[in-house]
PDB file of C-alpha atoms in Angstrom:
ATOM      1  CA  MET A 501       3.094  -7.938  -9.839  1.00 57.00           C
ATOM      2  CA  ASP A 502       1.694 -10.817 -11.819  1.00 54.00           C
ATOM      3  CA  LYS A 503       4.037 -13.332 -10.265  1.00 50.00           C
ATOM      4  CA  LEU A 504       1.476 -14.361  -7.673  1.00 50.00           C
ATOM      5  CA  LYS A 505      -1.422 -14.051 -10.101  1.00 51.00           C
ATOM      6  CA  ALA A 506      -1.238 -17.749 -10.903  1.00 45.00           C
ATOM      7  CA  ASP A 507      -3.038 -18.690  -7.695  1.00 48.00           C
ATOM      8  CA  SER A 508      -5.167 -15.538  -7.697  1.00 49.00           C
ATOM      9  CA  ASN A 509      -8.868 -16.304  -7.528  1.00 58.00           C
ATOM     10  CA  ASN A 510     -10.430 -12.956  -6.592  1.00 86.00           C
ATOM     11  CA  TYR A 511     -11.052 -13.103  -2.859  1.00 91.00           C
ATOM     12  CA  PRO A 512     -14.160 -10.835  -2.688  1.00 91.00           C
ATOM     13  CA  ARG A 513     -15.918 -12.824  -5.422  1.00 91.00           C
ATOM     14  CA  ARG A 514     -15.040 -16.119  -3.718  1.00 92.00           C
ATOM     15  CA  ILE A 515     -16.386 -14.889  -0.364  1.00 94.00           C
ATOM     16  CA  ALA A 516     -19.547 -13.490  -1.981  1.00 95.00           C
ATOM     17  CA  LYS A 517     -20.147 -16.901  -3.575  1.00 95.00           C
ATOM     18  CA  GLY A 518     -19.545 -18.620  -0.226  1.00 95.00           C
ATOM     19  CA  SER A 519     -21.964 -16.215   1.497  1.00 96.00           C
ATOM     20  CA  LEU A 520     -24.626 -16.998  -1.098  1.00 97.00           C
ATOM     21  CA  HIS A 521     -24.187 -20.747  -0.537  1.00 96.00           C
ATOM     22  CA  LEU A 522     -24.399 -20.173   3.217  1.00 96.00           C
ATOM     23  CA  LEU A 523     -27.569 -18.121   2.784  1.00 97.00           C
ATOM     24  CA  CYS A 524     -29.170 -20.853   0.648  1.00 97.00           C
ATOM     25  CA  TRP A 525     -28.335 -23.609   3.166  1.00 97.00           C
ATOM     26  CA  SER A 526     -29.541 -21.428   6.081  1.00 97.00           C
ATOM     27  CA  ALA A 527     -32.836 -20.710   4.303  1.00 98.00           C
ATOM     28  CA  THR A 528     -33.275 -24.425   3.508  1.00 98.00           C
ATOM     29  CA  TRP A 529     -32.595 -25.333   7.144  1.00 97.00           C
ATOM     30  CA  VAL A 530     -35.124 -22.736   8.386  1.00 96.00           C
ATOM     31  CA  ALA A 531     -37.707 -24.091   5.912  1.00 98.00           C
ATOM     32  CA  THR A 532     -37.167 -27.723   6.998  1.00 98.00           C
ATOM     33  CA  THR A 533     -37.294 -26.637  10.664  1.00 96.00           C
ATOM     34  CA  ALA A 534     -40.629 -24.923  10.007  1.00 97.00           C
ATOM     35  CA  LEU A 535     -41.874 -28.052   8.229  1.00 97.00           C
ATOM     36  CA  ALA A 536     -40.828 -30.283  11.153  1.00 97.00           C
ATOM     37  CA  ALA A 537     -42.411 -27.871  13.657  1.00 95.00           C
ATOM     38  CA  PHE A 538     -45.697 -27.059  11.949  1.00 96.00           C
ATOM     39  CA  GLY A 539     -46.148 -29.964   9.523  1.00 96.00           C
ATOM     40  CA  PRO A 540     -47.455 -32.456  12.117  1.00 96.00           C
ATOM     41  CA  ARG A 541     -50.079 -29.990  13.336  1.00 94.00           C
ATOM     42  CA  LEU A 542     -51.101 -28.310  10.101  1.00 96.00           C
ATOM     43  CA  ILE A 543     -50.418 -30.756   7.255  1.00 95.00           C
ATOM     44  CA  TRP A 544     -50.331 -34.458   8.222  1.00 94.00           C
ATOM     45  CA  ASP A 545     -52.195 -34.531  11.546  1.00 94.00           C
ATOM     46  CA  PHE A 546     -49.387 -35.971  13.705  1.00 94.00           C
ATOM     47  CA  ALA A 547     -48.867 -39.079  11.547  1.00 96.00           C
ATOM     48  CA  THR A 548     -45.633 -40.702  12.776  1.00 95.00           C
ATOM     49  CA  LEU A 549     -43.926 -41.537   9.491  1.00 97.00           C
ATOM     50  CA  PRO A 550     -43.978 -38.058   7.894  1.00 97.00           C
ATOM     51  CA  THR A 551     -42.964 -36.526  11.240  1.00 97.00           C
ATOM     52  CA  ILE A 552     -39.901 -38.805  11.529  1.00 97.00           C
ATOM     53  CA  PHE A 553     -39.068 -38.129   7.886  1.00 97.00           C
ATOM     54  CA  ALA A 554     -39.353 -34.326   8.406  1.00 97.00           C
ATOM     55  CA  ILE A 555     -37.075 -34.485  11.469  1.00 97.00           C
ATOM     56  CA  LEU A 556     -34.495 -36.635   9.653  1.00 98.00           C
ATOM     57  CA  VAL A 557     -34.479 -34.233   6.690  1.00 98.00           C
ATOM     58  CA  ASN A 558     -34.139 -31.291   9.102  1.00 98.00           C
ATOM     59  CA  LEU A 559     -31.191 -32.990  10.860  1.00 98.00           C
ATOM     60  CA  GLY A 560     -29.527 -33.839   7.527  1.00 98.00           C
ATOM     61  CA  ILE A 561     -29.838 -30.268   6.245  1.00 98.00           C
ATOM     62  CA  GLY A 562     -28.625 -29.006   9.648  1.00 98.00           C
ATOM     63  CA  PHE A 563     -25.432 -31.080   9.428  1.00 98.00           C
ATOM     64  CA  ARG A 564     -24.902 -29.880   5.853  1.00 97.00           C
ATOM     65  CA  LEU A 565     -25.306 -26.291   7.125  1.00 97.00           C
ATOM     66  CA  ILE A 566     -22.654 -26.901   9.803  1.00 98.00           C
ATOM     67  CA  LEU A 567     -20.233 -28.169   7.125  1.00 98.00           C
ATOM     68  CA  GLN A 568     -21.026 -25.140   4.954  1.00 97.00           C
ATOM     69  CA  ILE A 569     -20.282 -22.754   7.858  1.00 97.00           C
ATOM     70  CA  LYS A 570     -16.963 -24.551   8.460  1.00 97.00           C
ATOM     71  CA  ARG A 571     -16.082 -24.290   4.769  1.00 96.00           C
ATOM     72  CA  TYR A 572     -17.053 -20.610   4.730  1.00 97.00           C
ATOM     73  CA  VAL A 573     -14.855 -19.779   7.737  1.00 97.00           C
ATOM     74  CA  GLN A 574     -11.927 -21.693   6.214  1.00 96.00           C
ATOM     75  CA  ALA A 575     -12.282 -19.635   3.025  1.00 96.00           C
ATOM     76  CA  LEU A 576     -12.080 -16.319   4.930  1.00 97.00           C
ATOM     77  CA  ASP A 577      -8.718 -14.565   5.086  1.00 97.00           C
ATOM     78  CA  GLU A 578      -6.931 -14.396   8.433  1.00 97.00           C
ATOM     79  CA  LEU A 579      -8.491 -11.099   9.549  1.00 97.00           C
ATOM     80  CA  GLY A 580     -11.938 -12.408   8.603  1.00 97.00           C
ATOM     81  CA  GLN A 581     -11.266 -15.566  10.616  1.00 98.00           C
ATOM     82  CA  LYS A 582     -10.127 -13.485  13.597  1.00 98.00           C
ATOM     83  CA  ILE A 583     -13.283 -11.342  13.494  1.00 98.00           C
ATOM     84  CA  PHE A 584     -15.412 -14.498  13.208  1.00 98.00           C
ATOM     85  CA  LEU A 585     -13.564 -16.185  16.092  1.00 98.00           C
ATOM     86  CA  ASP A 586     -13.890 -13.106  18.346  1.00 98.00           C
ATOM     87  CA  ALA A 587     -17.617 -12.842  17.579  1.00 98.00           C
ATOM     88  CA  SER A 588     -18.066 -16.581  18.256  1.00 98.00           C
ATOM     89  CA  ALA A 589     -16.230 -16.334  21.594  1.00 98.00           C
ATOM     90  CA  ILE A 590     -18.349 -13.370  22.726  1.00 98.00           C
ATOM     91  CA  THR A 591     -21.531 -15.160  21.612  1.00 98.00           C
ATOM     92  CA  LEU A 592     -20.569 -18.358  23.445  1.00 98.00           C
ATOM     93  CA  GLY A 593     -19.847 -16.415  26.648  1.00 98.00           C
ATOM     94  CA  VAL A 594     -22.996 -14.305  26.517  1.00 97.00           C
ATOM     95  CA  VAL A 595     -25.272 -17.260  25.767  1.00 96.00           C
ATOM     96  CA  MET A 596     -23.696 -19.436  28.473  1.00 96.00           C
ATOM     97  CA  VAL A 597     -23.887 -16.730  31.181  1.00 96.00           C
ATOM     98  CA  CYS A 598     -27.338 -15.459  30.224  1.00 94.00           C
ATOM     99  CA  GLY A 599     -28.654 -18.996  29.624  1.00 92.00           C
ATOM    100  CA  VAL A 600     -27.685 -20.158  33.114  1.00 93.00           C
ATOM    101  CA  SER A 601     -29.130 -16.988  34.701  1.00 92.00           C
ATOM    102  CA  TYR A 602     -32.337 -17.380  32.678  1.00 89.00           C
ATOM    103  CA  GLU A 603     -32.687 -20.996  33.855  1.00 88.00           C
ATOM    104  CA  LEU A 604     -32.036 -19.868  37.456  1.00 91.00           C
ATOM    105  CA  LEU A 605     -34.806 -17.258  37.242  1.00 89.00           C
ATOM    106  CA  GLU A 606     -37.314 -20.052  36.740  1.00 84.00           C
ATOM    107  CA  ASP A 607     -35.743 -22.264  39.413  1.00 86.00           C
ATOM    108  CA  ILE A 608     -35.955 -19.534  42.074  1.00 89.00           C
ATOM    109  CA  ARG A 609     -39.424 -18.570  40.833  1.00 84.00           C
ATOM    110  CA  LEU A 610     -38.675 -15.038  39.738  1.00 87.00           C
ATOM    111  CA  ILE A 611     -40.360 -15.817  36.420  1.00 84.00           C
ATOM    112  CA  SER A 612     -43.274 -18.102  35.799  1.00 82.00           C
ATOM    113  CA  GLY A 613     -43.288 -20.616  32.979  1.00 78.00           C
ATOM    114  CA  GLU A 614     -40.579 -22.696  31.341  1.00 81.00           C
ATOM    115  CA  PRO A 615     -37.583 -20.859  29.805  1.00 80.00           C
ATOM    116  CA  GLN A 616     -37.866 -20.857  26.020  1.00 86.00           C
ATOM    117  CA  ILE A 617     -34.949 -22.053  23.852  1.00 88.00           C
ATOM    118  CA  SER A 618     -36.104 -19.593  21.150  1.00 90.00           C
ATOM    119  CA  PHE A 619     -35.147 -16.663  23.424  1.00 91.00           C
ATOM    120  CA  LEU A 620     -31.603 -18.006  23.670  1.00 92.00           C
ATOM    121  CA  ILE A 621     -31.383 -18.531  19.913  1.00 93.00           C
ATOM    122  CA  ALA A 622     -32.555 -14.943  19.367  1.00 95.00           C
ATOM    123  CA  LEU A 623     -29.992 -13.702  21.909  1.00 95.00           C
ATOM    124  CA  MET A 624     -27.289 -15.789  20.202  1.00 96.00           C
ATOM    125  CA  SER A 625     -28.123 -14.362  16.768  1.00 96.00           C
ATOM    126  CA  LEU A 626     -28.247 -10.752  17.980  1.00 98.00           C
ATOM    127  CA  THR A 627     -25.000 -11.090  19.973  1.00 98.00           C
ATOM    128  CA  PHE A 628     -23.161 -12.664  17.036  1.00 98.00           C
ATOM    129  CA  MET A 629     -24.406 -10.014  14.596  1.00 98.00           C
ATOM    130  CA  ALA A 630     -23.497  -7.146  16.954  1.00 98.00           C
ATOM    131  CA  SER A 631     -20.028  -8.484  17.792  1.00 98.00           C
ATOM    132  CA  HIS A 632     -19.314  -9.348  14.136  1.00 97.00           C
ATOM    133  CA  LEU A 633     -20.236  -5.795  13.093  1.00 98.00           C
ATOM    134  CA  ALA A 634     -18.144  -4.373  15.960  1.00 98.00           C
ATOM    135  CA  GLY A 635     -15.190  -6.471  14.764  1.00 97.00           C
ATOM    136  CA  HIS A 636     -15.512  -5.123  11.221  1.00 96.00           C
ATOM    137  CA  ARG A 637     -15.727  -1.553  12.532  1.00 96.00           C
ATOM    138  CA  LYS A 638     -12.643  -2.084  14.705  1.00 95.00           C
ATOM    139  CA  TYR A 639     -10.472  -3.093  11.734  1.00 93.00           C
ATOM    140  CA  ARG A 640     -12.029  -0.720   9.205  1.00 87.00           C
TER     141      ARG A 640
ATOM    142  CA  MET B 750       5.051  -4.812  15.156  1.00 87.00           C
ATOM    143  CA  LYS B 751       5.800  -2.025  12.672  1.00 92.00           C
ATOM    144  CA  ASN B 752       5.643  -2.589   8.937  1.00 94.00           C
ATOM    145  CA  ARG B 753       6.442  -0.771   5.680  1.00 95.00           C
ATOM    146  CA  PHE B 754       3.423  -2.031   3.781  1.00 95.00           C
ATOM    147  CA  LYS B 755       2.072   1.407   2.931  1.00 96.00           C
ATOM    148  CA  VAL B 756       5.449   2.781   1.777  1.00 97.00           C
ATOM    149  CA  LEU B 757       6.276  -0.285  -0.316  1.00 97.00           C
ATOM    150  CA  ARG B 758       2.840  -0.252  -1.895  1.00 97.00           C
ATOM    151  CA  ALA B 759       3.082   3.460  -2.687  1.00 96.00           C
ATOM    152  CA  GLU B 760       6.562   2.995  -4.195  1.00 96.00           C
ATOM    153  CA  ARG B 761       5.089   0.463  -6.603  1.00 96.00           C
ATOM    154  CA  ASP B 762       2.034   2.630  -7.272  1.00 97.00           C
ATOM    155  CA  TRP B 763      -0.377  -0.147  -6.285  1.00 97.00           C
ATOM    156  CA  THR B 764      -3.799   0.390  -4.753  1.00 96.00           C
ATOM    157  CA  GLN B 765      -4.897  -1.430  -1.608  1.00 96.00           C
ATOM    158  CA  ALA B 766      -7.332  -3.416  -3.734  1.00 94.00           C
ATOM    159  CA  GLN B 767      -4.571  -4.539  -6.127  1.00 95.00           C
ATOM    160  CA  LEU B 768      -2.330  -5.578  -3.262  1.00 96.00           C
ATOM    161  CA  ALA B 769      -5.236  -7.382  -1.581  1.00 96.00           C
ATOM    162  CA  ASP B 770      -5.968  -9.239  -4.807  1.00 94.00           C
ATOM    163  CA  GLU B 771      -2.346 -10.341  -5.129  1.00 94.00           C
ATOM    164  CA  LEU B 772      -2.205 -11.509  -1.515  1.00 96.00           C
ATOM    165  CA  GLN B 773      -5.634 -13.168  -1.750  1.00 94.00           C
ATOM    166  CA  VAL B 774      -7.006 -11.235   1.223  1.00 96.00           C
ATOM    167  CA  SER B 775      -9.641  -8.529   1.627  1.00 95.00           C
ATOM    168  CA  ARG B 776      -8.849  -4.835   1.157  1.00 95.00           C
ATOM    169  CA  GLN B 777      -9.862  -4.441   4.808  1.00 96.00           C
ATOM    170  CA  THR B 778      -7.011  -6.782   5.790  1.00 97.00           C
ATOM    171  CA  VAL B 779      -4.442  -4.772   3.807  1.00 97.00           C
ATOM    172  CA  ASN B 780      -5.731  -1.568   5.410  1.00 97.00           C
ATOM    173  CA  ALA B 781      -5.626  -3.094   8.919  1.00 97.00           C
ATOM    174  CA  ILE B 782      -2.016  -4.227   8.351  1.00 97.00           C
ATOM    175  CA  GLU B 783      -0.984  -0.810   7.015  1.00 97.00           C
ATOM    176  CA  THR B 784      -2.503   1.006   9.974  1.00 95.00           C
ATOM    177  CA  GLY B 785      -0.911  -1.428  12.429  1.00 94.00           C
ATOM    178  CA  LYS B 786      -4.240  -2.702  13.738  1.00 95.00           C
ATOM    179  CA  PHE B 787      -3.539  -6.257  12.637  1.00 96.00           C
ATOM    180  CA  ASP B 788      -0.342  -8.298  12.464  1.00 95.00           C
ATOM    181  CA  PRO B 789      -0.351 -10.851   9.635  1.00 96.00           C
ATOM    182  CA  SER B 790       0.562 -14.502  10.043  1.00 96.00           C
ATOM    183  CA  LEU B 791       3.999 -15.756   9.030  1.00 96.00           C
ATOM    184  CA  LYS B 792       2.452 -17.313   5.917  1.00 96.00           C
ATOM    185  CA  LEU B 793       1.003 -13.993   4.757  1.00 97.00           C
ATOM    186  CA  ALA B 794       4.215 -12.163   5.704  1.00 97.00           C
ATOM    187  CA  PHE B 795       6.227 -14.555   3.478  1.00 97.00           C
ATOM    188  CA  LYS B 796       3.739 -14.066   0.672  1.00 96.00           C
ATOM    189  CA  ALA B 797       4.121 -10.275   0.959  1.00 97.00           C
ATOM    190  CA  ALA B 798       7.913 -10.588   1.057  1.00 97.00           C
ATOM    191  CA  ARG B 799       7.835 -12.675  -2.121  1.00 97.00           C
ATOM    192  CA  LEU B 800       5.560 -10.123  -3.794  1.00 97.00           C
ATOM    193  CA  PHE B 801       7.696  -7.128  -2.779  1.00 97.00           C
ATOM    194  CA  GLU B 802      10.903  -9.111  -3.554  1.00 96.00           C
ATOM    195  CA  LEU B 803      12.270  -8.283  -0.117  1.00 96.00           C
ATOM    196  CA  GLY B 804      13.146 -10.137   3.044  1.00 95.00           C
ATOM    197  CA  ILE B 805      10.550 -10.327   5.807  1.00 94.00           C
ATOM    198  CA  GLU B 806      12.791  -8.238   8.090  1.00 94.00           C
ATOM    199  CA  ASP B 807      12.811  -5.495   5.420  1.00 95.00           C
ATOM    200  CA  ILE B 808       9.034  -5.236   5.689  1.00 96.00           C
ATOM    201  CA  PHE B 809       8.307  -5.989   9.343  1.00 94.00           C
ATOM    202  CA  GLN B 810      10.196  -4.694  12.355  1.00 91.00           C
ATOM    203  CA  ASP B 811       9.809  -5.534  16.017  1.00 86.00           C
ATOM    204  CA  GLU B 812       8.777  -2.432  17.980  1.00 78.00           C
ATOM    205  CA  ARG B 813      10.681  -3.580  21.068  1.00 73.00           C
ATOM    206  CA  PRO B 814      13.981  -1.711  21.570  1.00 66.00           C
ATOM    207  CA  GLN B 815      16.949  -3.807  20.443  1.00 61.00           C
ATOM    208  CA  ASP B 816      19.196  -5.212  23.209  1.00 60.00           C
ATOM    209  CA  SER B 817      22.706  -3.783  22.913  1.00 51.00           C
TER     210      SER B 817
END
């Protein structure tokens, strides 16, 4: 059984390490987003230079997070990738359909006020989590 | 697609976790293959064949009836 051990690198440990990296980059991105959102108002009184700097840092960390997600998905085994792909497809569909309907509600004046992007991000997160969990349950 | 994963693993007295470690996949993937919920890629099928020292057709069979 040891014949394939040469390239063995303990899959669960590798994925746990990847998840930890992903968590760290996500937390950093959330922190820099909060800084870019609240910093101008609460810390540097809308000064242009720090605001531009905060946005550039936020964008840089965001791109690094995207790369980390890509790396994480590539490290998953094929069932993990399938579950991730299914969850992503469901999320994309739900957010597109609900996003357009939500925008329409304002256009036809069924709701007052501008649609908030944060609602769509919350919907996206909840849909992805639910469909990812459903995928894991399906193949349990 | 049918497969003999469970039988071959039992014959060798391996656990799902051991087999998963050898194939560099999760235990969930081994379980899903054994229960027929998930068909592996050709790459993983070759890896399993190499591990079991068998041909791919000795492990995986098409469920469609053979044309006579």
